[in-house]
N, CA, C and O of each residue as an XYZ file, in Angstrom:
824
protein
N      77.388     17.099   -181.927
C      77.690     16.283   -180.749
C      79.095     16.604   -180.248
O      79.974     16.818   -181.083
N      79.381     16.655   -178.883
C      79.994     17.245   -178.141
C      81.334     15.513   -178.128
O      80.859     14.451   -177.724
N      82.425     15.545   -178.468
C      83.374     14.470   -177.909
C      84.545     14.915   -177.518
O      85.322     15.604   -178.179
N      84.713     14.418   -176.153
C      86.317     14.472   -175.336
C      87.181     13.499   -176.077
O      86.913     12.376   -176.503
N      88.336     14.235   -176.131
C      89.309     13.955   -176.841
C      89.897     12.495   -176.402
O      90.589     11.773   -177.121
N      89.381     12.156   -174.777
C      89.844     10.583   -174.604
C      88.911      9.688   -174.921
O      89.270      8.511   -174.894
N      87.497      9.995   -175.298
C      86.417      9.264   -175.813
C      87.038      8.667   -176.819
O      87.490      7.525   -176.900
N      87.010      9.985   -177.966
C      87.611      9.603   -179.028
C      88.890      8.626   -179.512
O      88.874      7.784   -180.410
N      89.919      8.978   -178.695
C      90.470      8.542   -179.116
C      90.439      7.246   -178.562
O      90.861      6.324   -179.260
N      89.957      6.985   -177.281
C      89.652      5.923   -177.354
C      88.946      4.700   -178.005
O      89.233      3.513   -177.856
N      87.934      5.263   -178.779
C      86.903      4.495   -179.710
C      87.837      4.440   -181.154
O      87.602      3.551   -181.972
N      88.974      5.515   -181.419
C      89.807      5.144   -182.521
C      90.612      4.057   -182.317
O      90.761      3.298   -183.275
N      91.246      3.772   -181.136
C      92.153      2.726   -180.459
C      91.400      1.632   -180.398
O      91.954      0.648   -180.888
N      90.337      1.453   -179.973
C      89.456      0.168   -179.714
C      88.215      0.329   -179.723
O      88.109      1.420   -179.162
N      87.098     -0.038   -179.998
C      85.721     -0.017   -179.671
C      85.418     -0.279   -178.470
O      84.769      0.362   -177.643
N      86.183     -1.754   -178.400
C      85.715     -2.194   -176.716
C      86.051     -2.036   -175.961
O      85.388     -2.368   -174.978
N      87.473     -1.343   -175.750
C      87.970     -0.348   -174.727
C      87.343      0.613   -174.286
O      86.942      0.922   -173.164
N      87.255      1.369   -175.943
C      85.975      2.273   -174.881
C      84.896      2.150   -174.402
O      84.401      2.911   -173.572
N      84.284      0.955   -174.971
C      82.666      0.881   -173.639
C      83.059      0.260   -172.410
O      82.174     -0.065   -171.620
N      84.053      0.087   -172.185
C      84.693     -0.464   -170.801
C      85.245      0.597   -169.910
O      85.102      0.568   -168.687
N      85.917      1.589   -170.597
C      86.173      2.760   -169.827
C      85.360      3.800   -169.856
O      85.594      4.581   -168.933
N      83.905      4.334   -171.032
C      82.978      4.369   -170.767
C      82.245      4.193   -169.691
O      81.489      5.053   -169.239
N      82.449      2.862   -169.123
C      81.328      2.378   -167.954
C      81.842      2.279   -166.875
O      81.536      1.362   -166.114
N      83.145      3.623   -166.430
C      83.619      3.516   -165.606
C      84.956      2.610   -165.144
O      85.546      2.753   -164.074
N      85.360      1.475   -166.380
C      85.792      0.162   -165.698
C      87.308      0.934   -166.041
O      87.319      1.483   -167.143
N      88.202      1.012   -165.479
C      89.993      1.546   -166.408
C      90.613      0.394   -166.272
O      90.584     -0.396   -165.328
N      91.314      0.335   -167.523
C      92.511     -0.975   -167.738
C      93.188     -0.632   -167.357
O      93.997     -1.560   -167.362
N      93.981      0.799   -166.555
C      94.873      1.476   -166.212
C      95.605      0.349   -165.253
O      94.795     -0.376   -164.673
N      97.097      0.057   -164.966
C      97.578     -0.346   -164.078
C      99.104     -0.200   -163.895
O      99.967     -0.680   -164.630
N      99.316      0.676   -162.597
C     100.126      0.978   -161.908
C     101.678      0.062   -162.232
O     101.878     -1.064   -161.779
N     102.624      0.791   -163.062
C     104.076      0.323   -163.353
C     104.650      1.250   -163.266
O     104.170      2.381   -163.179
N     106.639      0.735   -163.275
C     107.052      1.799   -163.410
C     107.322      2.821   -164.350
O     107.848      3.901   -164.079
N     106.907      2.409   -165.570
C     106.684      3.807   -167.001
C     105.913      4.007   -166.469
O     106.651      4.309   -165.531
N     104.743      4.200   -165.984
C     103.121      5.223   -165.819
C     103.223      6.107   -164.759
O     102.727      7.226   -164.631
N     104.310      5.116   -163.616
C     104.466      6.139   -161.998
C     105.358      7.043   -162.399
O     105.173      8.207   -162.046
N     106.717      6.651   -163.362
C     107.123      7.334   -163.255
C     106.957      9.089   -164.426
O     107.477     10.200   -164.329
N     105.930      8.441   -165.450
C     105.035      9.356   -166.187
C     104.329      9.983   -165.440
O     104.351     11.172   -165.757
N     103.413      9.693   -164.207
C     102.624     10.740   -163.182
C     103.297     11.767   -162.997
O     102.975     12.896   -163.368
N     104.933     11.269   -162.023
C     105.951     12.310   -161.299
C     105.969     13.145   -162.427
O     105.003     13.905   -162.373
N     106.791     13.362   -163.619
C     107.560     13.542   -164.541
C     106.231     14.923   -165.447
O     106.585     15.970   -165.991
N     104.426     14.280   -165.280
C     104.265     15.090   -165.948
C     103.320     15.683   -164.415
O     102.176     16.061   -164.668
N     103.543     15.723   -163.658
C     102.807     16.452   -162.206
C     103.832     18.030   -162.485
O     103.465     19.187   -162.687
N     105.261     17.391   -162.377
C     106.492     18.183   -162.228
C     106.155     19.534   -163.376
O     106.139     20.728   -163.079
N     105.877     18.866   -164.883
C     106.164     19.921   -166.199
C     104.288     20.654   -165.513
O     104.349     21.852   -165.234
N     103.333     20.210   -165.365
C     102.326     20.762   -164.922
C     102.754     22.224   -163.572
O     102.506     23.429   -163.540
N     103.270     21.545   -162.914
C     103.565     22.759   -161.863
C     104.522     23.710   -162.812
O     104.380     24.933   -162.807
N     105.131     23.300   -163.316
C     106.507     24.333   -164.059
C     105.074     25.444   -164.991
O     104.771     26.637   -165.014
N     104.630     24.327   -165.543
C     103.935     25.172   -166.588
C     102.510     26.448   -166.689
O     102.068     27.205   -167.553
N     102.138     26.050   -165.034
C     100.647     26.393   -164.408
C     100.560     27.951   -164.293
O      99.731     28.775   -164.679
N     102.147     28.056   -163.377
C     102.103     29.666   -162.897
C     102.974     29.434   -163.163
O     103.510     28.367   -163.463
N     103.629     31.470   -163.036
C     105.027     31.676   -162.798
C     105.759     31.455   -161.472
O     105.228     31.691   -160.387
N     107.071     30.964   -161.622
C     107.667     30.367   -160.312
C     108.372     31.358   -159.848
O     109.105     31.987   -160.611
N     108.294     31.611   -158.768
C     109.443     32.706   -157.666
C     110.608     31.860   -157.831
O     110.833     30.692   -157.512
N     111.650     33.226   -158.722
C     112.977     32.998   -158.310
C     114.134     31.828   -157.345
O     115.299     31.471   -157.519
N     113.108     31.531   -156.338
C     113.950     30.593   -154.915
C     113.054     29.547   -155.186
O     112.715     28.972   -154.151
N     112.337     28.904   -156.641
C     111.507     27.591   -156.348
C     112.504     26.408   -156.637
O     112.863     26.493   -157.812
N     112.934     25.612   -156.164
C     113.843     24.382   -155.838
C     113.088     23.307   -157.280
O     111.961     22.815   -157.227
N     114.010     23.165   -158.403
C     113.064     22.787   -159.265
C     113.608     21.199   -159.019
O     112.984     20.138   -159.021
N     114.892     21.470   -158.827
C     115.628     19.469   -158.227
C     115.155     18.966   -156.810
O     115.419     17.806   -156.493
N     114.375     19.896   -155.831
C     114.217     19.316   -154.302
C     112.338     18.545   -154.593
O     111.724     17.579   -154.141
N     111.987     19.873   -155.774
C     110.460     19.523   -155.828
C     110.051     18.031   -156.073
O     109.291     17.372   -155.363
N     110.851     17.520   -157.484
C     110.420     16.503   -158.191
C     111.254     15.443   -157.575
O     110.932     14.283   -157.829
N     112.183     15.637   -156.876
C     113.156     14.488   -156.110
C     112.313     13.964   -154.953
O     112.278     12.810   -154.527
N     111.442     15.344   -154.401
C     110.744     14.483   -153.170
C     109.009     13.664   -154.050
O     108.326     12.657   -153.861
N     108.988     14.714   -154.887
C     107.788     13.543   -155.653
C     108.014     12.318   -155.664
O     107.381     11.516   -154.978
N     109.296     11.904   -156.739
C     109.976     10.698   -156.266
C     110.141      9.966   -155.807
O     109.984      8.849   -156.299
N     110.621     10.201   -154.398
C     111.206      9.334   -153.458
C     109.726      8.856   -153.094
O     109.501      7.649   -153.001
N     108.535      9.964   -152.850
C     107.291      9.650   -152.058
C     106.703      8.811   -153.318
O     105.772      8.199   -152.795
N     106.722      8.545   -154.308
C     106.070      7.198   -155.081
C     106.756      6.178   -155.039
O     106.229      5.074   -154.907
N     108.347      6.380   -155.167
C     109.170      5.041   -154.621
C     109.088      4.333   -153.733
O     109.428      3.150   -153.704
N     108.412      5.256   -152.505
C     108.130      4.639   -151.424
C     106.812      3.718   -151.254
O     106.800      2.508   -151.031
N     105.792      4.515   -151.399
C     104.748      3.850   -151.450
C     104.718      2.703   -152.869
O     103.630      2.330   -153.308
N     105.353      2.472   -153.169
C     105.358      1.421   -154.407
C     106.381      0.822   -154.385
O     107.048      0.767   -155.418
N     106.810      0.209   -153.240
C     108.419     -0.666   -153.291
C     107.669     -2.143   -154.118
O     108.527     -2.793   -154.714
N     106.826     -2.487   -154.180
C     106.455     -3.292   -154.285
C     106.269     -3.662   -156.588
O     106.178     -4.735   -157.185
N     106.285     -2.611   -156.984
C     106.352     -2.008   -157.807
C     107.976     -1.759   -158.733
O     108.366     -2.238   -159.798
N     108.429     -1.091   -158.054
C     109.458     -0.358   -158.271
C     111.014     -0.295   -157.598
O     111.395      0.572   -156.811
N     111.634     -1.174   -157.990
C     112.620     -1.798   -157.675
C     113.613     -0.660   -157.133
O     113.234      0.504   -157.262
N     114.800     -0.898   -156.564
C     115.689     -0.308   -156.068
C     116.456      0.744   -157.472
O     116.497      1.958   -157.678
N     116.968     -0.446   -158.198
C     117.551      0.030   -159.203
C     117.286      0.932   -160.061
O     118.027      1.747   -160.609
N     115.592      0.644   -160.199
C     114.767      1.683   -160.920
C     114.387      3.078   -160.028
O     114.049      4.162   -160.503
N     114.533      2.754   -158.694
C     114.599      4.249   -158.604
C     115.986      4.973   -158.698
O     115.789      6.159   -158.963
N     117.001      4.751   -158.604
C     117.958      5.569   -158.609
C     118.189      5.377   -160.465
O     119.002      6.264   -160.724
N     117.990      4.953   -161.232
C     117.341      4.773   -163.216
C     116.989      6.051   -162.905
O     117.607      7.082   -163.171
N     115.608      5.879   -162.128
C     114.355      7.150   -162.447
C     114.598      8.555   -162.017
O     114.151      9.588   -162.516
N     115.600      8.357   -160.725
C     116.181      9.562   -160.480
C     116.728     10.535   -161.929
O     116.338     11.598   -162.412
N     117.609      9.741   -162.224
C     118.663     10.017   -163.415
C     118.288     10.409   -164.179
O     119.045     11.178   -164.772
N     117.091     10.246   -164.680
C     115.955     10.697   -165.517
C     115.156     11.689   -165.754
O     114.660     12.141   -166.786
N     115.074     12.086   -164.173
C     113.929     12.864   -163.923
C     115.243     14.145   -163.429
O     114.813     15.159   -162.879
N     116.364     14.056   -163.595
C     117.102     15.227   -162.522
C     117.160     15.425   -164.557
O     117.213     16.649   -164.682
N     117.171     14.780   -166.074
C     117.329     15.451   -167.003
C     116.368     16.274   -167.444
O     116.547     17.302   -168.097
N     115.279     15.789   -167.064
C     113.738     16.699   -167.127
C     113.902     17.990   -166.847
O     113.389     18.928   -167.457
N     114.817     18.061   -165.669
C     114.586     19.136   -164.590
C     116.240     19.996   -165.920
O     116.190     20.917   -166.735
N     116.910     19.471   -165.672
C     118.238     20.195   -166.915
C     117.252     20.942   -167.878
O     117.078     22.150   -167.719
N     116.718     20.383   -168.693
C     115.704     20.520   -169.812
C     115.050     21.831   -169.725
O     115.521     22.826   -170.274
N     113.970     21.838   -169.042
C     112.604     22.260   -168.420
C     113.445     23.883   -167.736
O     112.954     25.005   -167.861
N     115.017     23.506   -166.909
C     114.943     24.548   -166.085
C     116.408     25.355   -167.473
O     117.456     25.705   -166.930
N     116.339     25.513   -168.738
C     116.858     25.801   -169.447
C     116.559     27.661   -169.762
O     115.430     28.152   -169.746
N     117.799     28.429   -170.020
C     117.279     29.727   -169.723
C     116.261     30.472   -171.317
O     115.577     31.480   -171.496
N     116.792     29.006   -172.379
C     116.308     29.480   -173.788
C     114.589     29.193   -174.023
O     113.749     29.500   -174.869
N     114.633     28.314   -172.572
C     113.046     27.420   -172.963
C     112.029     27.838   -171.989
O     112.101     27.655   -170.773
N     111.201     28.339   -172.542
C     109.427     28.610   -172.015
C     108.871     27.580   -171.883
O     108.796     26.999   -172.966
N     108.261     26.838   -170.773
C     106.842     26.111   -170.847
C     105.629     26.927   -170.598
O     105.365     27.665   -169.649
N     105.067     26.682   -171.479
C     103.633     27.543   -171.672
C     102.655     27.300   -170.872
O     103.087     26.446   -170.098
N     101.563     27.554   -170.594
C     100.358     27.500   -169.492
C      99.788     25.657   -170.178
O      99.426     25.397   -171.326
N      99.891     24.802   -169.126
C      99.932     23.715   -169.396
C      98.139     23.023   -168.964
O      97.766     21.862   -168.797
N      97.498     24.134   -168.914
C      96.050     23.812   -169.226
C      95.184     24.562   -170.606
O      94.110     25.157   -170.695
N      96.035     24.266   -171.378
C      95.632     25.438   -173.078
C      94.618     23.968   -173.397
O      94.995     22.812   -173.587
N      93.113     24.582   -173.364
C      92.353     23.795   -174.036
C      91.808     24.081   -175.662
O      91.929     25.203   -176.152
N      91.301     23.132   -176.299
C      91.395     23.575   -177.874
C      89.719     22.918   -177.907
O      89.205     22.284   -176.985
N      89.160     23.219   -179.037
C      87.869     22.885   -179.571
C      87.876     22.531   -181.179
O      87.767     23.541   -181.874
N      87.951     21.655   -181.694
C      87.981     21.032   -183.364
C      86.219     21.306   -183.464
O      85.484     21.384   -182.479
N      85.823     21.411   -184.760
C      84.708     21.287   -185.437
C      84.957     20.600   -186.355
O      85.980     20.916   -186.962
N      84.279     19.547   -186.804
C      84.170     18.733   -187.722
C      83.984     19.050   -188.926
O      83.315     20.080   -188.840
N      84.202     18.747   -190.403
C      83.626     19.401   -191.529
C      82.339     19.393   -191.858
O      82.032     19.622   -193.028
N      81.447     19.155   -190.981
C      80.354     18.459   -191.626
C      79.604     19.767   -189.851
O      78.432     20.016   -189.567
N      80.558     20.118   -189.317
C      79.704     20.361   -187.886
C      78.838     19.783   -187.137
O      78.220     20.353   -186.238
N      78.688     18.170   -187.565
C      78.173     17.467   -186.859
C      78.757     17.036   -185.321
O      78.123     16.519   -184.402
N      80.009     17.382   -185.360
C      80.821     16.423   -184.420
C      81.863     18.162   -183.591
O      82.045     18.976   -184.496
N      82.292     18.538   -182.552
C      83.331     18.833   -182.136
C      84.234     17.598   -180.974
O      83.875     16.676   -180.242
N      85.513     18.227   -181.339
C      86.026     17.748   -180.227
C      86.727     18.631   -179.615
O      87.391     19.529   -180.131
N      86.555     18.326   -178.196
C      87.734     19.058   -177.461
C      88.365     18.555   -176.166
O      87.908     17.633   -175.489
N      89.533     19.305   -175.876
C      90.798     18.427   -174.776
C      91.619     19.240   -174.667
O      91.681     20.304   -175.284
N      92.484     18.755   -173.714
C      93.794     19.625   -173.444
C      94.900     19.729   -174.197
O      95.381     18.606   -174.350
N      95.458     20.475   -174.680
C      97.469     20.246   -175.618
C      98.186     19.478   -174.594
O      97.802     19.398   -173.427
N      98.838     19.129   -174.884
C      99.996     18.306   -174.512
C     101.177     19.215   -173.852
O     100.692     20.347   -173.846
N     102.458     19.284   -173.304
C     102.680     20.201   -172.985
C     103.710     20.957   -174.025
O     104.456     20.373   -174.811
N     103.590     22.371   -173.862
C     104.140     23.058   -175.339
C     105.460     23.260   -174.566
O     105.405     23.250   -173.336
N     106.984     23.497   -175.369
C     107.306     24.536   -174.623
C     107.880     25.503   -176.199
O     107.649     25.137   -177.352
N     108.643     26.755   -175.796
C     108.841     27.621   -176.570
C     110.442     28.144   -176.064
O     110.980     28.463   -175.004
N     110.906     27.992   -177.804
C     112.315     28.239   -178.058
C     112.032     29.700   -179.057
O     111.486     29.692   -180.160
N     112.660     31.121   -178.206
C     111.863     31.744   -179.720
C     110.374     31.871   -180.349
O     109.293     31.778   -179.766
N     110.639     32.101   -181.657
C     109.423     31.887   -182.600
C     109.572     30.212   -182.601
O     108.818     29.851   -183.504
N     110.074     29.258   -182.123
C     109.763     27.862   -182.133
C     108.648     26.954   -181.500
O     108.751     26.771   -180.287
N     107.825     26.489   -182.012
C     106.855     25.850   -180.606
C     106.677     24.165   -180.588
O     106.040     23.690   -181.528
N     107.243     23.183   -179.500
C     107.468     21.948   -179.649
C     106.795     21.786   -178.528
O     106.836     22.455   -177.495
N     106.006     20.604   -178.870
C     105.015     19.650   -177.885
C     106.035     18.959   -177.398
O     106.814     18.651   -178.300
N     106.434     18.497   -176.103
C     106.941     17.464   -175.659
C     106.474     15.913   -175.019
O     105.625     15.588   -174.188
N     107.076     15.444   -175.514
C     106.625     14.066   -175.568
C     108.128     13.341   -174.408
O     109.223     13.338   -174.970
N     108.101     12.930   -173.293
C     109.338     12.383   -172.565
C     108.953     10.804   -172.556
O     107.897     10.220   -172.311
N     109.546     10.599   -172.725
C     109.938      8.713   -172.962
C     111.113      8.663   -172.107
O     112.045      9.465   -172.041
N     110.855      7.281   -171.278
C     112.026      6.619   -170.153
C     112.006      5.053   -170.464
O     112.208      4.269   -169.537
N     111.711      4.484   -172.050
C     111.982      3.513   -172.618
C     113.328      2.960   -172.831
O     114.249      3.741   -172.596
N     113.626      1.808   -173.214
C     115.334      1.490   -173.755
C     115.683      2.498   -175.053
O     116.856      2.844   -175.193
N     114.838      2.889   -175.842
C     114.501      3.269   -177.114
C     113.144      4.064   -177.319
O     112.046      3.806   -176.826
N     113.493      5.077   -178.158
C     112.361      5.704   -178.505
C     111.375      4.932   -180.003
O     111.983      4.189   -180.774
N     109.804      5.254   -180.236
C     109.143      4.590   -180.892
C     109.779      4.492   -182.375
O     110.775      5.173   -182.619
N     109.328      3.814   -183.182
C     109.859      3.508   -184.588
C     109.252      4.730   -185.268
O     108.113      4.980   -184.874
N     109.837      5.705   -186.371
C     108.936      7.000   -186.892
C     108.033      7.002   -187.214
O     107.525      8.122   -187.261
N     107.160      5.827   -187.667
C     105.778      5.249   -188.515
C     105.355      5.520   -187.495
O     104.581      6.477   -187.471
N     105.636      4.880   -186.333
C     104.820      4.822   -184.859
C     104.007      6.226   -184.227
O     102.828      6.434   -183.941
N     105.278      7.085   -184.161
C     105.040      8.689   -184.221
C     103.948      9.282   -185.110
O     102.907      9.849   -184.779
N     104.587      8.932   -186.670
C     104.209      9.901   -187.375
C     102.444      9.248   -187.733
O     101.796      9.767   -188.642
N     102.092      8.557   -187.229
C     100.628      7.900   -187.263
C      99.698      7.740   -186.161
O      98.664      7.073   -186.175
N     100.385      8.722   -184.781
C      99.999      8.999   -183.471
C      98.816     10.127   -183.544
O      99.290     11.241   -183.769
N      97.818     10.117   -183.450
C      96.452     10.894   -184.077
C      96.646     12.026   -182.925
O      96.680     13.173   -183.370
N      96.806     11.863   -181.221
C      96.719     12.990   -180.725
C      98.066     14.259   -181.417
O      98.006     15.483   -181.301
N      98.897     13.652   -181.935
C     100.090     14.331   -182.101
C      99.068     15.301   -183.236
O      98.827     16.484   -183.000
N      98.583     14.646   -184.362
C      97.925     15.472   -185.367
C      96.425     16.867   -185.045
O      96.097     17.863   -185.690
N      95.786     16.127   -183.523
C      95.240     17.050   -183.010
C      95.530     18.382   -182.672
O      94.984     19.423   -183.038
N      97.113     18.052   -181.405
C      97.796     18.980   -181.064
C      98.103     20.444   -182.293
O      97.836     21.644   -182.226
N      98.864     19.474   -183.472
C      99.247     20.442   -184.277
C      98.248     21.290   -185.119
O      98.450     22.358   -185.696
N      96.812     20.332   -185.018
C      95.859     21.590   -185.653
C      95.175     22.551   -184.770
O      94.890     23.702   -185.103
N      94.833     21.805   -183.181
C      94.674     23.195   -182.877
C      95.567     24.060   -182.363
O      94.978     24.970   -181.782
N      96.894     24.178   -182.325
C      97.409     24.865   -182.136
C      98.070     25.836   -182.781
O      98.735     26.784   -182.362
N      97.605     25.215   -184.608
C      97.890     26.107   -185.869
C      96.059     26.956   -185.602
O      96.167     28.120   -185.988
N      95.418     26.836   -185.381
C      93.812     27.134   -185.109
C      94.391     28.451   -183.806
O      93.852     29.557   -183.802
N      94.987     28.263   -183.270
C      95.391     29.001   -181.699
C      96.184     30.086   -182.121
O      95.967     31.244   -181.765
N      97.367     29.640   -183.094
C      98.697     30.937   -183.325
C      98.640     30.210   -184.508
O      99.141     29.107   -184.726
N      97.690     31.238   -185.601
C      98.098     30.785   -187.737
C      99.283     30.990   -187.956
O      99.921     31.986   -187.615
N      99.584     30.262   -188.415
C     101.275     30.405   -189.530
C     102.139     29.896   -188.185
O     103.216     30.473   -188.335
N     102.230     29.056   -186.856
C     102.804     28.899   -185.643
C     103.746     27.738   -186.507
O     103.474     26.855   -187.320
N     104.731     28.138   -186.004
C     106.297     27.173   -186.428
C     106.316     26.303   -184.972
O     106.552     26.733   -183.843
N     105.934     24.720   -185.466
C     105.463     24.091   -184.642
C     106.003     22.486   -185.006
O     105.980     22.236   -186.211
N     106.516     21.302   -184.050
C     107.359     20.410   -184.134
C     106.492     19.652   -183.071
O     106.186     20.262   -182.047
N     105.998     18.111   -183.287
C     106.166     17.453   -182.077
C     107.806     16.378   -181.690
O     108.222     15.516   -182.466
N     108.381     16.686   -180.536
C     109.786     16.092   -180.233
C     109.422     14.987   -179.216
O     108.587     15.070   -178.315
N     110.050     14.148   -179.470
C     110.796     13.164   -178.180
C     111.104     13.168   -177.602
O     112.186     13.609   -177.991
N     111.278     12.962   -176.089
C     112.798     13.223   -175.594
C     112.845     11.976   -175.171
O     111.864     11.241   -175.278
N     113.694     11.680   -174.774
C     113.889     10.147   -174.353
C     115.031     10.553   -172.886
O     116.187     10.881   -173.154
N     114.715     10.509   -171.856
C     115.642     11.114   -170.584
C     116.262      9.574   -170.158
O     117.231      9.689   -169.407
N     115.983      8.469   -170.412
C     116.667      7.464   -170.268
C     117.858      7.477   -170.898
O     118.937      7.517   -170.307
N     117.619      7.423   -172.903
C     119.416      7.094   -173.298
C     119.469      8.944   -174.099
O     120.194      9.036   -175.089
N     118.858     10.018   -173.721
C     119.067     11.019   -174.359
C     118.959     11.487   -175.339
O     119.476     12.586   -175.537
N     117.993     10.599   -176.683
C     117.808     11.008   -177.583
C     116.684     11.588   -177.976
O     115.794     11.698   -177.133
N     116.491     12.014   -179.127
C     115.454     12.531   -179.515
C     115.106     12.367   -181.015
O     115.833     11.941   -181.912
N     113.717     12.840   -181.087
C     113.359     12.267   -182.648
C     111.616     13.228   -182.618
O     110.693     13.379   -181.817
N     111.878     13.559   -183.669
C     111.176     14.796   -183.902
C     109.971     14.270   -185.355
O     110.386     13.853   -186.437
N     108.503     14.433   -185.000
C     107.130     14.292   -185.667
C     106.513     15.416   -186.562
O     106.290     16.496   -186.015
N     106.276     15.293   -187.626
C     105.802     16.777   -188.788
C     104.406     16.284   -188.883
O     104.035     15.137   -189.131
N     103.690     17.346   -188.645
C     102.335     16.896   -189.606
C     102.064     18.556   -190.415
O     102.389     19.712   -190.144
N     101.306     17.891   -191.497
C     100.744     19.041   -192.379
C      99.402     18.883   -192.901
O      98.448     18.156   -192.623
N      99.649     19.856   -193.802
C      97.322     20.262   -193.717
C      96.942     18.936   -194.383
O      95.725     18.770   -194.466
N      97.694     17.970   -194.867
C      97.246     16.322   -195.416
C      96.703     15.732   -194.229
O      95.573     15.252   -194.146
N      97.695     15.795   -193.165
C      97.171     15.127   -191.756
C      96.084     15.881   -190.931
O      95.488     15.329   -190.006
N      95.882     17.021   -191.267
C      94.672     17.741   -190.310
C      93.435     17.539   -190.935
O      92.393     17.346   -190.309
N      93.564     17.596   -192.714
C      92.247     17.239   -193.157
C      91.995     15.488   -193.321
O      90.945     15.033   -193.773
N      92.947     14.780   -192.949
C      92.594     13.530   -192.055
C      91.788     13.094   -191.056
O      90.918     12.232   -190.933
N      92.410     14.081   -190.235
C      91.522     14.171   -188.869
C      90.332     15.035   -189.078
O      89.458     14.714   -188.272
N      90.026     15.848   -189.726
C      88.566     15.980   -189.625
C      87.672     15.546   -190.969
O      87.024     16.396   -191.580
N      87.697     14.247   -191.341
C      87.513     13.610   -192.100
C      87.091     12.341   -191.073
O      85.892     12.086   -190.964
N      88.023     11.588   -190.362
C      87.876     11.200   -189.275
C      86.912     11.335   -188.267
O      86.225     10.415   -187.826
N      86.877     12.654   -187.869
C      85.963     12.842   -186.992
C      84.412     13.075   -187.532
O      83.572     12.908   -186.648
N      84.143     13.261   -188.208
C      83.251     13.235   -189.588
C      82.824     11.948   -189.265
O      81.756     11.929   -188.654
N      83.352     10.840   -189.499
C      82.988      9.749   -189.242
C      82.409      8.927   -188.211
O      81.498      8.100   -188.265
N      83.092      9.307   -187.309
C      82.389      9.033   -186.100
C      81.081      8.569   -185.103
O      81.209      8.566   -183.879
């Protein structure tokens, strides 16, 4: 049996969530962490899709994303928080437009098989980028604070990411990071073959 990776994880998160978003219904609702998560990962999607010509404006692109959700969402999204979100999103762009750092093709899809081959799953990676032989999923947070490490280190897509992408490049020297573009920190997630034969143990179950 064939499962998308938001099925799943949705039915790991809740049962009754997922027959609700199942049936079409989304709990989804429009704030400013989620709008400003759209901009923020629209932005690393374009960075990551194609290669950019030399003259692509990487501060005019995501500034007018910006302003055009600020706008249509005054109602939403306070004054203060947009010039916050600015501040935020011009560190994305520091980050992202760095001469040491690669973002990789930001539609890399993966396929899990279950131990039992009863079950696959498959979905998109998260977005990679590459330092070197280094390869870190990024994760951007515009919280007061980034999550508690338990929080992280018990985040199941994070454990997906890292198996298929050890499945993609064997022996891949691989980190999921934080960033936090609000207060600048960061905090960095390990998983190992304990946590992958978790997850397909897990999915086994299903």
């Amino acid at each position: 049996m064939q499962l998308s990776e938001k099925d799943f994880l949705n039915y790991i998160r809740c049962p009754l969530y997922y027959q609700i978003e199942s049936k079409g219904h989304s709990l989804k609702r429009d704030t400013y962490n989620s709008l400003i998560h759209d901009v923020a990962n629209e932005y690393i999607n374009r960075v990551g899709a194609i290669p950019l010509l030399g003259d692509f404006n990487h501060e005019k692109y995501i500034k007018k994303k910006w302003d055009n959700v600020c706008l249509m969402n005054q109602h939403i999204i306070t004054p203060k928080q947009t010039i916050q979100g600015w501040g935020c999103l011009y560190r994305l762009v520091e980050l992202l437009t760095n001469p040491n750092i690669t973002v990789l093709d930001t539609e890399m899809t993966y396929k899990i098989e279950s131990n039992s081959c009863k079950h696959s799953l498959q979905g998109y990676l998260d977005p990679i980028i590459k330092q070197g032989d280094f390869y870190q999923t990024l994760i951007i947070s515009f919280s007061d604070k980034l999550p508690e490490s338990y929080v992280m280190d018990m985040n199941l897509k994070h454990t997906i990411d890292s198996y298929a992408l050890n499945e993609l490049i064997p022996g891949v020297q691989h980190v999921t990071t934080y960033y936090n573009l609000k207060t600048g920190q960061e905090k960095d997630t390990l998983r190992f073959s304990s946590h992958h034969k978790r997850l397909l143990s897990i999915l086994d179950t299903v």
